[in-house]
């Protein structure tokens, strides 16, 4: 795509966008649509975290569109990696998962935006341009931190509940007391308004709690 030109005659560099999604049709289709938009160009596409890391390291890119689910990996890991890199591009999470806790985690890890795949193209374009100029664009409002965040230990307990482990088995697996397991579960039940272990496991799986980075 040719660069735009300012009134003074100087060329304006287009915003260079990278699309990271493990579904080829979504990835290439999104890239093809964006390539037709004024002021945007496609810097590359990737279908996995490994490809994404390599491309970002070797490509001049302004904004990354990042899917949360990349096969068995979580795209949030890329955000986590990038926290210590001051030269990283702005990252806009583009996902099908309308969960406030994902938006909260993305914001906490430094994402510039969070847009649903069901959003109109105008919303995505606005998010890209805001991110490129240093702004924020969140189509899903992040949940309050005290409800969205789980500690590493809480995530470990939830993971073992999902596996169907008893309190005694969880205690042995995590090398903690059974009473401590009961305390963790009681706090989770109260915080999320949950009444049973089955409901806890179902909600954790449905909302992808185990994909979220711990506090």
CSV table of C-alpha atoms in Angstrom, one decimal:
chain,number,residue,atom,x,y,z
A,1,UNK,CA,0.0,0.0,0.0
A,2,UNK,CA,1.3,3.5,-0.9
A,3,UNK,CA,2.0,5.8,1.9
A,4,UNK,CA,-0.3,8.8,2.5
A,5,UNK,CA,1.0,12.3,1.9
A,6,UNK,CA,0.7,15.2,4.3
A,7,UNK,CA,-0.2,18.8,3.1
A,8,UNK,CA,3.5,19.6,3.2
A,9,UNK,CA,4.2,16.8,0.8
A,10,UNK,CA,6.0,14.5,3.3
A,11,UNK,CA,5.0,10.8,3.2
A,12,UNK,CA,3.2,9.5,6.2
A,13,UNK,CA,4.2,6.0,7.1
A,14,UNK,CA,1.2,3.6,7.4
A,15,UNK,CA,0.5,1.8,10.7
A,16,UNK,CA,2.1,-1.6,10.4
A,17,UNK,CA,-0.2,-4.3,11.7
A,18,UNK,CA,0.6,-7.9,12.5
A,19,UNK,CA,-2.2,-10.5,12.9
A,20,UNK,CA,-1.7,-13.5,15.2
A,21,UNK,CA,-4.5,-16.1,15.2
A,22,UNK,CA,-4.3,-19.9,15.0
A,23,UNK,CA,-7.3,-20.1,12.5
A,24,UNK,CA,-6.0,-19.6,9.0
A,25,UNK,CA,-9.3,-18.3,7.6
A,26,UNK,CA,-9.7,-15.7,10.3
A,27,UNK,CA,-6.0,-14.7,10.3
A,28,UNK,CA,-5.6,-14.3,6.5
A,29,UNK,CA,-9.1,-12.8,6.1
A,30,UNK,CA,-8.5,-10.2,8.7
A,31,UNK,CA,-5.1,-9.3,7.2
A,32,UNK,CA,-6.6,-9.1,3.7
A,33,UNK,CA,-9.4,-6.7,4.9
A,34,UNK,CA,-7.0,-4.5,6.9
A,35,UNK,CA,-4.6,-4.3,4.0
A,36,UNK,CA,-7.3,-2.4,2.0
A,37,UNK,CA,-7.8,0.3,4.7
A,38,UNK,CA,-6.2,3.7,4.3
A,39,UNK,CA,-3.2,4.3,6.5
A,40,UNK,CA,-2.7,0.6,7.4
A,41,UNK,CA,-0.3,-2.1,6.1
A,42,UNK,CA,0.3,-5.7,7.1
A,43,UNK,CA,3.6,-6.4,8.6
A,44,UNK,CA,3.0,-10.2,8.8
A,45,UNK,CA,0.8,-12.9,10.2
A,46,UNK,CA,1.5,-15.8,12.6
A,47,UNK,CA,-0.5,-18.8,13.8
A,48,UNK,CA,1.4,-19.7,17.0
A,49,UNK,CA,3.2,-18.1,19.9
A,50,UNK,CA,6.6,-19.4,18.5
A,51,UNK,CA,5.9,-17.8,15.1
A,52,UNK,CA,4.7,-14.6,16.7
A,53,UNK,CA,7.8,-14.2,18.9
A,54,UNK,CA,10.1,-14.7,16.0
A,55,UNK,CA,8.2,-12.2,13.7
A,56,UNK,CA,7.9,-9.5,16.4
A,57,UNK,CA,11.7,-9.8,17.1
A,58,UNK,CA,12.6,-9.4,13.4
A,59,UNK,CA,9.8,-7.2,12.0
A,60,UNK,CA,9.1,-3.5,12.2
A,61,UNK,CA,5.5,-3.5,13.5
A,62,UNK,CA,3.4,-0.9,15.3
A,63,UNK,CA,0.3,-2.9,16.4
A,64,UNK,CA,-0.2,-6.6,17.0
A,65,UNK,CA,-3.7,-8.1,16.8
A,66,UNK,CA,-3.5,-11.0,19.2
A,67,UNK,CA,-6.0,-13.9,19.7
A,68,UNK,CA,-6.2,-15.3,23.3
A,69,UNK,CA,-6.4,-18.9,22.3
A,70,UNK,CA,-3.5,-20.1,20.1
A,71,UNK,CA,-3.9,-23.9,20.0
A,72,UNK,CA,-2.9,-25.1,23.4
A,73,UNK,CA,-1.2,-21.8,24.3
A,74,UNK,CA,-2.6,-18.6,25.7
A,75,UNK,CA,-1.9,-15.4,23.8
A,76,UNK,CA,-1.7,-13.7,27.1
A,77,UNK,CA,1.7,-15.3,27.5
A,78,UNK,CA,2.9,-13.0,24.7
A,79,UNK,CA,1.7,-10.0,26.7
A,80,UNK,CA,3.5,-11.4,29.7
A,81,UNK,CA,6.7,-11.8,27.7
A,82,UNK,CA,6.5,-8.3,26.4
A,83,UNK,CA,6.2,-6.6,29.8
A,84,UNK,CA,9.9,-6.2,30.1
A,85,UNK,CA,10.4,-5.0,26.4
A,86,UNK,CA,10.1,-1.3,26.1
A,87,UNK,CA,10.4,-1.5,22.3
A,88,UNK,CA,7.4,-3.8,22.0
A,89,UNK,CA,4.6,-2.9,19.6
A,90,UNK,CA,1.2,-2.0,21.0
A,91,UNK,CA,-0.9,-5.1,21.4
A,92,UNK,CA,-4.7,-5.3,20.8
A,93,UNK,CA,-6.4,-8.5,22.0
A,94,UNK,CA,-8.9,-9.7,19.3
A,95,UNK,CA,-10.9,-12.5,20.7
A,96,UNK,CA,-14.3,-14.4,20.6
A,97,UNK,CA,-14.3,-14.6,24.4
A,98,UNK,CA,-16.5,-11.9,26.0
A,99,UNK,CA,-15.2,-12.3,29.5
A,100,UNK,CA,-14.4,-9.3,31.6
A,101,UNK,CA,-11.6,-11.2,33.5
A,102,UNK,CA,-9.8,-11.6,30.1
A,103,UNK,CA,-10.1,-7.9,29.5
A,104,UNK,CA,-8.8,-7.2,33.1
A,105,UNK,CA,-5.8,-9.6,32.6
A,106,UNK,CA,-5.0,-8.0,29.2
A,107,UNK,CA,-5.1,-4.5,30.7
A,108,UNK,CA,-3.0,-5.6,33.7
A,109,UNK,CA,-0.4,-7.0,31.3
A,110,UNK,CA,-0.2,-3.9,29.3
A,111,UNK,CA,-2.5,-4.5,26.3
A,112,UNK,CA,-3.6,-1.4,24.4
A,113,UNK,CA,-7.0,-2.8,23.5
A,114,UNK,CA,-9.5,-5.6,23.8
A,115,UNK,CA,-11.9,-6.1,20.9
A,116,UNK,CA,-14.4,-8.9,20.2
A,117,UNK,CA,-14.3,-10.7,16.9
A,118,UNK,CA,-18.1,-10.0,16.7
A,119,UNK,CA,-17.4,-6.2,16.8
A,120,UNK,CA,-18.0,-4.1,13.6
A,121,UNK,CA,-14.9,-3.4,11.5
A,122,UNK,CA,-15.1,0.3,12.5
A,123,UNK,CA,-14.5,-0.6,16.1
A,124,UNK,CA,-11.4,-2.7,15.2
A,125,UNK,CA,-10.0,0.0,13.0
A,126,UNK,CA,-10.5,2.6,15.8
A,127,UNK,CA,-8.8,0.3,18.3
A,128,UNK,CA,-5.8,-0.1,15.9
A,129,UNK,CA,-5.4,3.6,15.4
A,130,UNK,CA,-5.8,4.4,19.0
A,131,UNK,CA,-3.2,1.8,20.0
A,132,UNK,CA,-0.8,3.1,17.3
A,133,UNK,CA,-1.0,6.6,18.8
A,134,UNK,CA,-0.5,5.4,22.4
A,135,UNK,CA,-4.2,5.2,23.4
A,136,UNK,CA,-6.4,2.5,24.8
A,137,UNK,CA,-9.5,0.8,23.3
A,138,UNK,CA,-11.4,-1.8,25.4
A,139,UNK,CA,-14.6,-3.0,23.8
A,140,UNK,CA,-15.2,-5.2,26.9
A,141,UNK,CA,-15.0,-3.4,30.3
A,142,UNK,CA,-12.5,-5.1,32.6
A,143,UNK,CA,-13.9,-6.6,35.7
A,144,UNK,CA,-13.1,-5.2,39.1
A,145,UNK,CA,-9.7,-6.6,40.2
A,146,UNK,CA,-10.9,-8.2,43.4
A,147,UNK,CA,-13.2,-10.5,41.5
A,148,UNK,CA,-11.1,-11.2,38.4
A,149,UNK,CA,-7.8,-12.1,39.9
A,150,UNK,CA,-6.8,-15.4,41.3
A,151,UNK,CA,-3.5,-16.1,43.1
A,152,UNK,CA,-1.2,-18.9,41.9
A,153,UNK,CA,-2.3,-21.1,44.8
A,154,UNK,CA,-6.0,-20.5,44.0
A,155,UNK,CA,-5.4,-21.4,40.4
A,156,UNK,CA,-3.6,-24.6,41.5
A,157,UNK,CA,-6.6,-25.5,43.7
A,158,UNK,CA,-9.1,-24.8,40.9
A,159,UNK,CA,-7.1,-26.9,38.4
A,160,UNK,CA,-7.2,-29.9,40.8
A,161,UNK,CA,-10.9,-29.5,41.4
A,162,UNK,CA,-11.4,-29.6,37.7
A,163,UNK,CA,-9.5,-32.9,37.7
A,164,UNK,CA,-12.0,-34.3,40.2
A,165,UNK,CA,-9.5,-34.4,43.1
A,166,UNK,CA,-10.8,-34.6,46.7
A,167,UNK,CA,-9.7,-32.0,49.3
A,168,UNK,CA,-7.3,-34.6,50.8
A,169,UNK,CA,-5.8,-35.3,47.3
A,170,UNK,CA,-5.4,-31.6,46.6
A,171,UNK,CA,-3.7,-31.1,50.0
A,172,UNK,CA,-1.2,-33.9,49.2
A,173,UNK,CA,-0.6,-32.7,45.6
A,174,UNK,CA,0.1,-29.1,46.7
A,175,UNK,CA,1.8,-30.0,50.0
A,176,UNK,CA,-0.6,-28.0,52.1
A,177,UNK,CA,-3.1,-28.9,54.8
A,178,UNK,CA,-6.6,-30.1,54.1
A,179,UNK,CA,-7.9,-27.2,56.2
A,180,UNK,CA,-6.0,-24.8,53.9
A,181,UNK,CA,-7.7,-26.3,50.9
A,182,UNK,CA,-11.1,-25.9,52.5
A,183,UNK,CA,-10.3,-22.2,53.2
A,184,UNK,CA,-9.3,-21.6,49.6
A,185,UNK,CA,-12.5,-23.2,48.3
A,186,UNK,CA,-14.7,-21.3,50.8
A,187,UNK,CA,-13.1,-18.0,49.7
A,188,UNK,CA,-13.6,-18.8,46.0
A,189,UNK,CA,-17.2,-19.8,46.7
A,190,UNK,CA,-17.9,-16.6,48.5
A,191,UNK,CA,-16.1,-14.3,46.0
A,192,UNK,CA,-17.8,-15.7,42.9
A,193,UNK,CA,-21.2,-16.6,44.4
A,194,UNK,CA,-20.6,-20.3,43.8
A,195,UNK,CA,-22.4,-23.1,45.7
A,196,UNK,CA,-20.6,-26.3,44.8
A,197,UNK,CA,-17.3,-27.8,43.5
A,198,UNK,CA,-19.1,-28.8,40.2
A,199,UNK,CA,-20.2,-25.2,39.7
A,200,UNK,CA,-16.7,-24.0,40.4
A,201,UNK,CA,-15.1,-26.4,37.9
A,202,UNK,CA,-17.8,-25.6,35.3
A,203,UNK,CA,-17.4,-21.8,35.6
A,204,UNK,CA,-13.6,-22.0,35.6
A,205,UNK,CA,-13.6,-24.0,32.4
A,206,UNK,CA,-16.3,-21.9,30.7
A,207,UNK,CA,-14.6,-18.6,31.5
A,208,UNK,CA,-11.0,-19.8,31.0
A,209,UNK,CA,-9.7,-19.1,34.5
A,210,UNK,CA,-6.7,-21.3,34.0
A,211,UNK,CA,-5.6,-19.3,30.9
A,212,UNK,CA,-5.3,-16.1,33.1
A,213,UNK,CA,-2.0,-15.2,34.6
A,214,UNK,CA,-1.9,-15.3,38.4
A,215,UNK,CA,-1.6,-12.2,40.5
